[in-house]
Amino acid sequence: MENILEQLTDLKIQNKENEFNQNLKNTGIVSINTNWFVSESSSLFSKLKSVPVRTIDENESEILLQSNQIDTTESDKLTIGSSLQLISDVISQKFENGFVFMQNLSIQDITNLITEITIAVHGLKRIMILDLDKNSDSKIQKKFYLSPKVLYYSIHQYIDGVTAEERQFSFIGDDEGKGFNINITMDEECFGESEYMATFFNIILPVAYEFNPEIIFIPFNKQESKLTPSFFGHLIHLLSCLANGKIFLIIDETESSEYFKKSVNEMVGSMLGLPCKKLKSLREPASSSILKSLSVLRPHWCCLQLLNDDDESTSLNEFLDIQKNDFKIPKRGSKNKNFERTLRSDLKLDDIKTRTCVSSDLEMMKHFNLIQLDHPEKPDRIKRILETLKEKKLYYRCQELKSRYATDQEINLCHSLNYIEKIKSVKFKSETELKDLSINNYSVFFNSSTFDCAMLATGCLLQVVDEVCSNRSLNGVGIIRPPGHHAYYKSCSGFCFF
């Protein structure tokens, strides 16, 4: 009866259309005027939610008058008011993220304004600002230089005699705000994607995780750099793990170069949850600018304390030299030229109909421990996982794949034929022989269904791999047992067979 109920529940997914775009993020847009994005990026614009236009309210107007000297027209107030409404909706989780096009006002001034109002109105204590203007001025830095409530990053060009001295790496904030103002100056002419990635993974992300922002603001205007437009999509993707994905992008509507348009499209696509485009291979980064910033920031952030300029630990090459005599990797080439799997060389979203696929089968519960019934690798593991996914309505958002058994030919790609036959022979052993076999094999147990369950688990996982590599699904999950990652070429280990 239990199996029948499971199958009846699963039938709900069979007739359910599973389109890729159904699982996009809820992203809001403020655009008072018709601009290039609305007219030229219709495929993205159609996936967005437009925010109702409103002007600034009395509280916001008072803050504007008290703390800012910028002149605003009625049109500007509509843009500011609508932006603040979208930010409120992001904070309240009505939207996951959002962005605005600014036409008449300075991106720096607007960032200062909405940051101040957001702190005052919503009581936020941790706002992160990532300034991506290569030639950024210091307005935002000056505004929050003493504040521990704003973590401000600026990656910008520094040229002696041109850029203000306070844009140097050594200006890190003061008083309670010391360490919260981070300047990464691009001293090297070659400061490109490799250097940006090194900056992100060595400074920006570690410090941001420790700061734990409640929302992230990104002012974005004219760009002329060695970064590809696709790279900006990756930056948004990396930041989406912070602040529950609450990101607000402030875009200069007056900039309309093809490079800028493509960069904005990549960022918006990433905010929607579309996959980032593949980047070129990174080279070893030029590190002097990054190390300068690290040197002055290290005393102020715990996450940077472990970084050591004089690291005497064993290098990777030294470690491999030590281990190479003890660790042998068997050659795992295809045993049959007719058996090939084609990996996708590039991602084509138009061909992908499903975001996530899933493969499983309750028949795998037939593999269990004859001696220790409460063994941690128990049959109920996959049943409970499937029940929870269905309870949370996640399972029904996935494309269910038909389960199948792996073939001997597929298993032979990673394991010897003798080993496969050895595990297959378990099917014909008596219960006493199976118990003895389990006792003699540390961390592995057997019963008469072990071989079939291991083949079924491998087959289900291969179904997911084929679905993803053939571009029918963007990603996938196999809910399987027994596992396989500890198994060796000629032996089983750690609950694992294939």
Coordinates of C-alpha atoms in Angstrom, one line a residue:
M1 CA 0.0 0.0 0.0
E2 CA 2.9 2.4 0.8
N3 CA 4.4 1.9 -2.6
I4 CA 1.1 2.5 -4.3
L5 CA 0.6 5.7 -2.4
E6 CA 4.2 6.8 -3.3
Q7 CA 3.5 6.1 -7.0
L8 CA 0.1 7.9 -6.9
T9 CA 1.9 11.0 -5.4
D10 CA 4.6 10.8 -8.0
L11 CA 2.0 10.9 -10.8
K12 CA 1.4 14.6 -10.0
I13 CA 4.7 15.4 -11.7
Q14 CA 4.1 13.4 -14.9
N15 CA 1.5 15.9 -16.2
K16 CA 3.1 19.0 -14.9
E17 CA 4.8 21.2 -17.4
N18 CA 8.3 21.9 -16.2
E19 CA 9.6 25.0 -18.0
F20 CA 13.0 26.4 -17.3
N21 CA 11.7 29.9 -16.7
Q22 CA 9.3 28.9 -14.0
N23 CA 12.0 28.9 -11.3
L24 CA 13.6 32.3 -12.0
K25 CA 14.1 34.7 -9.1
N26 CA 11.6 37.4 -8.4
T27 CA 13.5 40.5 -9.6
G28 CA 12.0 44.0 -9.5
I29 CA 12.9 46.9 -11.8
V30 CA 12.4 50.7 -11.5
S31 CA 12.4 52.4 -14.9
I32 CA 10.5 55.7 -15.0
N33 CA 11.5 56.4 -18.6
T34 CA 11.7 54.1 -21.6
N35 CA 15.4 53.4 -22.1
W36 CA 17.7 51.1 -24.1
F37 CA 17.1 48.2 -21.7
V38 CA 13.3 48.2 -22.1
S39 CA 13.6 48.4 -25.9
E40 CA 16.6 46.3 -26.6
S41 CA 16.6 43.6 -23.8
S42 CA 13.0 42.5 -24.2
S43 CA 13.8 38.8 -23.4
L44 CA 15.1 39.9 -20.0
F45 CA 12.6 42.7 -19.4
S46 CA 9.7 40.3 -19.8
K47 CA 11.0 38.2 -16.9
L48 CA 11.1 41.2 -14.5
K49 CA 8.4 42.7 -12.3
S50 CA 7.9 46.4 -12.6
V51 CA 7.5 48.3 -9.4
P52 CA 4.6 50.8 -9.1
V53 CA 5.8 54.4 -9.4
R54 CA 5.6 56.6 -6.3
T55 CA 7.3 59.8 -5.1
I56 CA 9.2 60.1 -1.8
D57 CA 7.1 60.3 1.4
E58 CA 7.4 62.8 4.2
N59 CA 10.0 60.9 6.2
E60 CA 12.2 60.3 3.2
S61 CA 11.8 63.9 2.1
E62 CA 13.0 65.1 5.5
I63 CA 16.0 62.9 5.4
L64 CA 16.7 64.2 1.9
L65 CA 16.6 67.8 3.1
Q66 CA 18.7 67.2 6.2
S67 CA 21.5 65.1 4.9
N68 CA 21.9 65.8 1.2
Q69 CA 22.7 68.8 -0.9
I70 CA 21.5 67.4 -4.2
D71 CA 18.9 69.2 -6.3
T72 CA 16.0 67.0 -7.3
T73 CA 13.2 67.5 -9.8
E74 CA 9.7 65.9 -9.4
S75 CA 10.8 63.3 -11.9
D76 CA 13.9 62.5 -9.8
K77 CA 11.7 62.2 -6.7
L78 CA 9.6 59.6 -8.5
T79 CA 12.7 57.6 -9.3
I80 CA 14.0 57.9 -5.8
G81 CA 10.7 57.1 -4.2
S82 CA 10.1 54.1 -6.4
S83 CA 13.7 52.8 -5.7
L84 CA 13.1 53.1 -2.0
Q85 CA 9.8 51.2 -2.4
L86 CA 11.6 48.4 -4.2
I87 CA 14.3 48.3 -1.6
S88 CA 11.6 48.0 1.1
D89 CA 10.1 45.2 -0.9
V90 CA 13.4 43.4 -1.1
I91 CA 14.0 43.8 2.6
S92 CA 10.5 42.4 3.3
Q93 CA 11.2 39.6 0.8
K94 CA 8.4 40.5 -1.6
F95 CA 11.2 40.7 -4.2
E96 CA 14.5 38.8 -4.0
N97 CA 16.5 41.6 -5.6
G98 CA 16.1 44.5 -7.9
F99 CA 17.6 47.4 -9.8
V100 CA 16.9 50.9 -10.9
F101 CA 18.0 53.1 -13.9
M102 CA 19.0 56.6 -12.8
Q103 CA 19.0 59.3 -15.5
N104 CA 19.7 62.8 -14.0
L105 CA 21.3 62.2 -10.7
S106 CA 24.8 61.1 -9.7
I107 CA 25.1 57.4 -9.0
Q108 CA 27.3 58.2 -6.1
D109 CA 24.9 60.8 -4.6
I110 CA 21.9 58.4 -5.0
T111 CA 23.8 55.6 -3.4
N112 CA 24.5 57.8 -0.4
L113 CA 20.9 58.9 -0.2
I114 CA 19.3 55.5 -0.4
T115 CA 21.8 54.1 2.1
E116 CA 21.1 56.8 4.7
I117 CA 17.3 56.4 4.2
T118 CA 17.4 52.6 4.4
I119 CA 19.4 52.7 7.7
A120 CA 17.0 55.4 9.1
V121 CA 13.7 53.8 7.9
H122 CA 14.4 50.1 8.3
G123 CA 16.9 50.2 11.1
L124 CA 19.5 48.2 9.2
K125 CA 22.9 47.9 10.9
R126 CA 24.9 46.3 8.1
I127 CA 24.8 47.5 4.5
M128 CA 27.5 46.5 2.0
I129 CA 28.3 48.8 -1.0
L130 CA 30.4 47.5 -3.9
D131 CA 31.4 50.4 -6.1
L132 CA 32.3 49.1 -9.6
D133 CA 33.1 52.4 -11.1
K134 CA 36.7 52.1 -12.3
N135 CA 37.3 55.9 -12.0
S136 CA 35.2 56.3 -8.9
D137 CA 35.2 59.5 -6.9
S138 CA 35.2 59.5 -3.1
K139 CA 31.7 60.7 -2.3
I140 CA 30.5 57.4 -0.8
Q141 CA 33.8 56.9 1.1
K142 CA 33.5 60.4 2.6
K143 CA 29.9 59.9 3.6
F144 CA 30.4 56.6 5.6
Y145 CA 34.1 56.8 6.5
L146 CA 33.4 56.7 10.2
S147 CA 30.5 54.3 10.1
P148 CA 30.7 50.6 11.1
K149 CA 27.2 50.1 9.6
V150 CA 28.4 50.4 6.0
L151 CA 31.1 48.1 4.5
Y152 CA 32.3 50.0 1.4
Y153 CA 34.4 48.4 -1.3
S154 CA 35.9 50.3 -4.3
I155 CA 38.0 48.7 -7.0
H156 CA 39.3 51.6 -9.0
Q157 CA 42.2 53.0 -11.1
Y158 CA 44.9 54.9 -9.2
I159 CA 47.2 57.2 -11.2
D160 CA 49.6 59.4 -9.3
G161 CA 48.6 63.0 -9.4
V162 CA 45.2 62.3 -10.9
T163 CA 43.2 60.3 -8.3
A164 CA 42.7 61.8 -4.8
E165 CA 45.1 60.6 -2.2
E166 CA 42.2 59.3 0.0
R167 CA 41.4 56.7 -2.7
Q168 CA 44.6 54.9 -1.8
F169 CA 44.6 51.5 -0.2
S170 CA 45.7 52.9 3.1
F171 CA 42.4 54.8 3.7
I172 CA 40.4 52.1 5.5
G173 CA 38.1 54.2 7.6
D174 CA 38.5 55.8 11.0
D175 CA 37.2 55.6 14.6
E176 CA 34.4 53.0 14.8
G177 CA 34.5 52.7 11.0
K178 CA 38.1 51.6 10.8
G179 CA 38.5 48.6 8.5
F180 CA 35.1 49.1 6.9
N181 CA 36.3 51.2 4.0
I182 CA 38.2 49.1 1.5
N183 CA 40.1 50.5 -1.5
I184 CA 41.6 48.2 -4.0
T185 CA 43.7 50.3 -6.3
M186 CA 44.5 48.9 -9.7
D187 CA 48.2 49.9 -9.8
E188 CA 49.0 47.3 -12.5
E189 CA 48.1 47.9 -16.1
C190 CA 47.2 44.3 -16.4
F191 CA 44.6 44.4 -13.7
G192 CA 42.0 42.2 -15.3
E193 CA 39.7 39.2 -14.5
S194 CA 42.4 37.2 -12.8
E195 CA 43.1 40.1 -10.4
Y196 CA 39.4 40.7 -9.8
M197 CA 38.8 37.1 -8.9
A198 CA 41.8 37.1 -6.6
T199 CA 40.5 40.2 -5.0
F200 CA 37.0 38.7 -4.5
F201 CA 38.2 35.4 -3.0
N202 CA 41.0 36.9 -0.8
I203 CA 39.4 40.1 0.4
I204 CA 35.8 40.9 -0.7
L205 CA 34.0 37.7 0.0
P206 CA 35.8 36.7 3.3
V207 CA 35.3 40.1 4.8
A208 CA 31.7 40.3 3.5
Y209 CA 30.9 36.9 5.1
E210 CA 32.3 38.1 8.4
F211 CA 30.4 41.4 8.1
N212 CA 27.2 39.5 7.2
P213 CA 25.3 42.3 5.3
E214 CA 21.6 42.7 5.4
I215 CA 21.5 44.1 1.9
I216 CA 24.0 44.9 -0.8
F217 CA 24.0 48.1 -3.0
I218 CA 26.0 48.1 -6.2
P219 CA 26.4 51.5 -8.1
F220 CA 27.3 50.7 -11.7
N221 CA 28.1 53.3 -14.4
K222 CA 30.6 53.8 -17.2
Q223 CA 33.0 50.9 -17.6
E224 CA 36.1 50.7 -19.7
S225 CA 38.2 47.8 -18.5
K226 CA 39.7 44.5 -19.5
L227 CA 36.8 42.6 -18.0
T228 CA 34.4 40.8 -20.3
P229 CA 30.7 41.6 -19.9
S230 CA 30.2 38.0 -18.8
F231 CA 32.4 38.6 -15.9
F232 CA 30.0 41.0 -14.2
G233 CA 27.4 38.3 -14.2
H234 CA 29.8 36.1 -12.2
L235 CA 30.3 38.9 -9.7
I236 CA 26.6 39.1 -9.0
H237 CA 26.4 35.3 -8.7
L238 CA 29.2 35.3 -6.1
L239 CA 27.5 38.0 -4.1
S240 CA 24.1 36.3 -4.2
C241 CA 25.1 34.0 -1.4
L242 CA 25.2 37.0 0.9
A243 CA 22.3 38.9 2.5
N244 CA 19.9 36.1 1.4
G245 CA 20.5 37.3 -2.1
K246 CA 19.2 40.9 -1.4
I247 CA 21.0 42.9 -4.0
F248 CA 20.0 46.3 -5.3
L249 CA 21.8 47.5 -8.5
I250 CA 21.9 51.3 -9.3
I251 CA 22.5 51.8 -13.0
D252 CA 23.4 54.9 -14.9
E253 CA 20.7 55.2 -17.6
T254 CA 22.7 57.8 -19.6
E255 CA 25.5 55.3 -20.4
S256 CA 24.7 53.3 -23.5
S257 CA 27.9 51.8 -25.0
E258 CA 27.6 48.3 -26.3
Y259 CA 30.0 47.1 -23.7
F260 CA 28.0 48.7 -20.9
K261 CA 24.7 47.3 -22.2
K262 CA 26.1 43.7 -22.4
S263 CA 27.5 44.1 -18.9
V264 CA 24.2 45.2 -17.5
N265 CA 22.4 42.3 -19.3
E266 CA 24.8 39.8 -17.7
M267 CA 24.2 41.3 -14.3
V268 CA 20.4 41.3 -14.6
G269 CA 20.5 37.7 -16.0
S270 CA 22.5 36.6 -13.0
M271 CA 20.1 38.4 -10.6
L272 CA 17.2 36.5 -12.2
G273 CA 19.1 33.2 -11.6
L274 CA 20.2 32.5 -15.2
P275 CA 23.5 30.7 -15.4
C276 CA 26.6 32.7 -15.9
K277 CA 28.5 32.4 -19.2
K278 CA 31.8 30.5 -19.2
L279 CA 34.9 32.7 -18.7
K280 CA 38.3 32.2 -20.2
S281 CA 40.9 30.5 -18.1
L282 CA 42.5 32.7 -15.5
R283 CA 46.2 33.3 -15.3
E284 CA 48.3 33.9 -12.2
P285 CA 47.2 37.3 -10.9
A286 CA 49.5 40.3 -10.4
S287 CA 49.2 40.6 -6.6
S288 CA 50.9 43.8 -5.4
S289 CA 47.7 45.8 -5.2
I290 CA 45.8 43.0 -3.5
L291 CA 48.6 42.4 -1.0
K292 CA 48.8 46.1 -0.1
S293 CA 45.1 46.1 0.8
L294 CA 45.4 42.9 2.7
S295 CA 48.3 44.3 4.7
V296 CA 46.3 47.2 6.2
L297 CA 43.0 45.3 6.6
R298 CA 44.3 42.2 8.3
P299 CA 44.3 43.6 11.8
H300 CA 40.6 44.5 11.6
W301 CA 39.1 41.2 10.3
C302 CA 39.3 37.8 11.8
C303 CA 38.9 36.1 8.4
L304 CA 42.2 37.6 7.3
Q305 CA 44.2 36.6 10.4
L306 CA 45.4 33.2 9.0
L307 CA 47.0 34.8 5.9
N308 CA 50.7 34.6 6.3
D309 CA 53.2 36.3 4.1
D310 CA 56.0 33.9 5.2
D311 CA 54.1 30.6 4.7
E312 CA 56.5 27.7 5.3
S313 CA 53.9 24.9 4.8
T314 CA 54.4 22.1 2.3
S315 CA 53.6 23.1 -1.2
L316 CA 51.2 21.1 -3.4
N317 CA 54.0 19.8 -5.6
E318 CA 56.1 18.7 -2.6
F319 CA 53.1 16.9 -1.2
L320 CA 52.4 15.1 -4.5
D321 CA 56.1 14.1 -4.6
I322 CA 55.8 12.6 -1.2
Q323 CA 52.6 10.8 -2.0
K324 CA 53.2 9.6 -5.5
N325 CA 54.8 6.3 -4.5
D326 CA 51.9 5.3 -2.3
F327 CA 49.0 6.6 -4.4
K328 CA 48.3 4.9 -7.8
I329 CA 45.6 6.1 -10.1
P330 CA 44.3 3.3 -12.4
K331 CA 43.9 4.2 -16.0
R332 CA 40.2 4.6 -16.7
G333 CA 39.7 5.0 -20.4
S334 CA 36.7 3.8 -22.4
K335 CA 36.8 0.0 -23.0
N336 CA 34.6 0.3 -26.0
K337 CA 34.9 3.0 -28.7
N338 CA 31.1 2.6 -29.3
F339 CA 30.4 3.7 -25.8
E340 CA 30.8 7.5 -25.6
R341 CA 29.3 10.3 -23.6
T342 CA 29.2 13.7 -25.2
L343 CA 29.8 16.6 -22.8
R344 CA 28.3 19.9 -23.5
S345 CA 31.0 22.3 -24.8
D346 CA 28.9 25.4 -24.1
L347 CA 25.6 26.3 -22.5
K348 CA 22.7 27.1 -24.7
L349 CA 19.8 28.2 -22.5
D350 CA 17.3 28.0 -25.4
D351 CA 17.8 24.2 -25.5
I352 CA 17.2 23.7 -21.7
K353 CA 13.7 23.1 -20.7
T354 CA 14.2 22.1 -17.1
R355 CA 16.3 23.8 -14.4
T356 CA 16.7 20.7 -12.1
C357 CA 16.1 17.0 -12.7
V358 CA 15.9 14.2 -10.1
S359 CA 16.4 10.5 -10.2
S360 CA 15.7 7.9 -7.5
D361 CA 14.0 4.6 -6.8
L362 CA 12.7 3.1 -3.6
E363 CA 13.9 -0.4 -4.8
M364 CA 17.3 0.7 -3.4
M365 CA 15.9 0.2 0.1
K366 CA 16.2 -3.5 -0.4
H367 CA 20.0 -3.2 0.4
F368 CA 20.2 -3.4 4.2
N369 CA 22.5 -4.8 7.0
L370 CA 21.6 -8.3 8.1
I371 CA 23.5 -8.0 11.3
Q372 CA 23.1 -4.4 12.5
L373 CA 19.6 -3.2 11.8
D374 CA 20.3 0.2 13.2
H375 CA 23.3 0.8 11.0
P376 CA 23.6 4.5 10.0
E377 CA 23.5 3.6 6.2
K378 CA 20.0 2.4 6.5
P379 CA 17.3 2.0 3.8
D380 CA 15.1 4.8 5.2
R381 CA 17.6 7.4 4.2
I382 CA 16.3 7.9 0.7
K383 CA 12.7 7.5 1.7
R384 CA 13.0 10.3 4.3
I385 CA 14.8 12.5 1.8
L386 CA 12.2 12.1 -0.8
E387 CA 9.4 12.6 1.7
T388 CA 11.0 15.9 2.9
L389 CA 11.5 17.2 -0.7
K390 CA 7.8 16.5 -1.4
E391 CA 6.7 18.0 1.8
K392 CA 8.6 21.2 1.0
K393 CA 7.2 21.2 -2.5
L394 CA 10.7 21.1 -4.0
Y395 CA 10.3 17.7 -5.6
Y396 CA 7.5 18.8 -7.8
R397 CA 9.5 21.7 -9.2
C398 CA 12.0 19.1 -10.6
Q399 CA 11.8 17.0 -13.7
E400 CA 11.6 13.3 -12.6
L401 CA 13.7 10.9 -14.5
K402 CA 13.0 7.3 -15.0
S403 CA 15.3 5.1 -13.0
R404 CA 17.4 2.4 -14.6
Y405 CA 20.1 -0.1 -13.8
A406 CA 23.7 0.6 -14.9
T407 CA 25.2 -1.9 -17.4
D408 CA 28.2 -4.0 -16.7
Q409 CA 29.9 -2.1 -19.6
E410 CA 29.4 1.2 -17.8
I411 CA 30.6 -0.2 -14.4
N412 CA 33.7 -1.6 -16.2
L413 CA 34.8 1.9 -17.0
C414 CA 35.7 2.3 -13.4
H415 CA 36.0 -1.2 -12.0
S416 CA 37.6 -4.5 -13.0
L417 CA 35.5 -7.3 -14.5
N418 CA 36.6 -9.6 -11.8
Y419 CA 35.4 -7.2 -9.1
I420 CA 32.0 -6.8 -10.8
E421 CA 31.6 -10.6 -11.0
K422 CA 32.6 -10.8 -7.3
I423 CA 29.8 -8.4 -6.2
K424 CA 27.3 -10.0 -8.6
S425 CA 28.0 -13.4 -7.0
V426 CA 26.6 -12.1 -3.7
K427 CA 23.1 -12.6 -5.1
F428 CA 23.5 -16.3 -4.8
K429 CA 25.0 -16.7 -1.4
S430 CA 23.1 -17.9 1.7
E431 CA 22.3 -15.6 4.6
T432 CA 25.0 -17.1 6.7
E433 CA 27.6 -16.6 4.0
L434 CA 26.4 -13.0 3.6
K435 CA 26.8 -12.3 7.3
D436 CA 30.3 -13.8 7.3
L437 CA 31.1 -11.7 4.3
S438 CA 29.9 -8.5 6.0
I439 CA 31.9 -9.3 9.1
N440 CA 35.1 -9.8 7.1
N441 CA 34.7 -6.6 5.1
Y442 CA 35.2 -3.5 7.3
S443 CA 32.5 -0.8 6.9
V444 CA 30.6 -2.8 4.1
F445 CA 27.6 -5.1 4.5
F446 CA 25.9 -7.4 2.0
N447 CA 22.6 -9.0 1.4
S448 CA 21.1 -10.7 -1.7
S449 CA 19.9 -7.4 -3.2
T450 CA 23.2 -5.6 -2.8
F451 CA 24.4 -5.9 -6.4
D452 CA 21.0 -4.9 -7.9
C453 CA 20.7 -1.9 -5.6
A454 CA 24.3 -0.8 -6.4
M455 CA 23.6 -1.1 -10.1
L456 CA 20.3 0.8 -9.7
A457 CA 22.0 3.6 -7.7
T458 CA 24.7 4.0 -10.4
G459 CA 22.1 3.9 -13.2
C460 CA 20.0 6.6 -11.6
L461 CA 23.0 8.9 -11.2
L462 CA 24.0 8.3 -14.9
Q463 CA 20.5 9.3 -15.9
V464 CA 21.1 12.7 -14.2
V465 CA 24.5 13.1 -15.8
D466 CA 23.2 12.3 -19.2
E467 CA 20.2 14.7 -18.7
V468 CA 22.5 17.6 -17.7
C469 CA 25.3 16.9 -20.3
S470 CA 22.8 16.7 -23.1
N471 CA 21.4 20.2 -22.2
R472 CA 17.9 18.9 -21.3
S473 CA 18.4 20.1 -17.7
L474 CA 20.6 22.7 -16.2
N475 CA 21.5 20.7 -13.1
G476 CA 20.3 17.6 -11.3
V477 CA 20.4 15.4 -8.2
G478 CA 20.5 11.6 -7.7
I479 CA 18.9 10.4 -4.4
I480 CA 20.6 7.1 -4.2
R481 CA 22.1 4.3 -2.1
P482 CA 24.3 2.5 -1.6
P483 CA 26.8 5.3 -2.2
G484 CA 29.9 4.9 -4.4
H485 CA 32.5 7.5 -3.6
H486 CA 34.7 5.4 -1.3
A487 CA 34.8 2.4 -3.7
Y488 CA 38.2 1.4 -5.2
Y489 CA 39.0 -0.1 -8.6
K490 CA 39.0 -3.6 -7.3
S491 CA 37.4 -3.4 -3.9
C492 CA 34.5 -1.9 -1.9
S493 CA 34.9 0.4 1.0
G494 CA 33.0 2.7 3.3
F495 CA 29.4 1.5 2.5
C496 CA 30.3 1.9 -1.2
F497 CA 30.4 -0.6 -4.1
F498 CA 30.5 1.2 -7.5

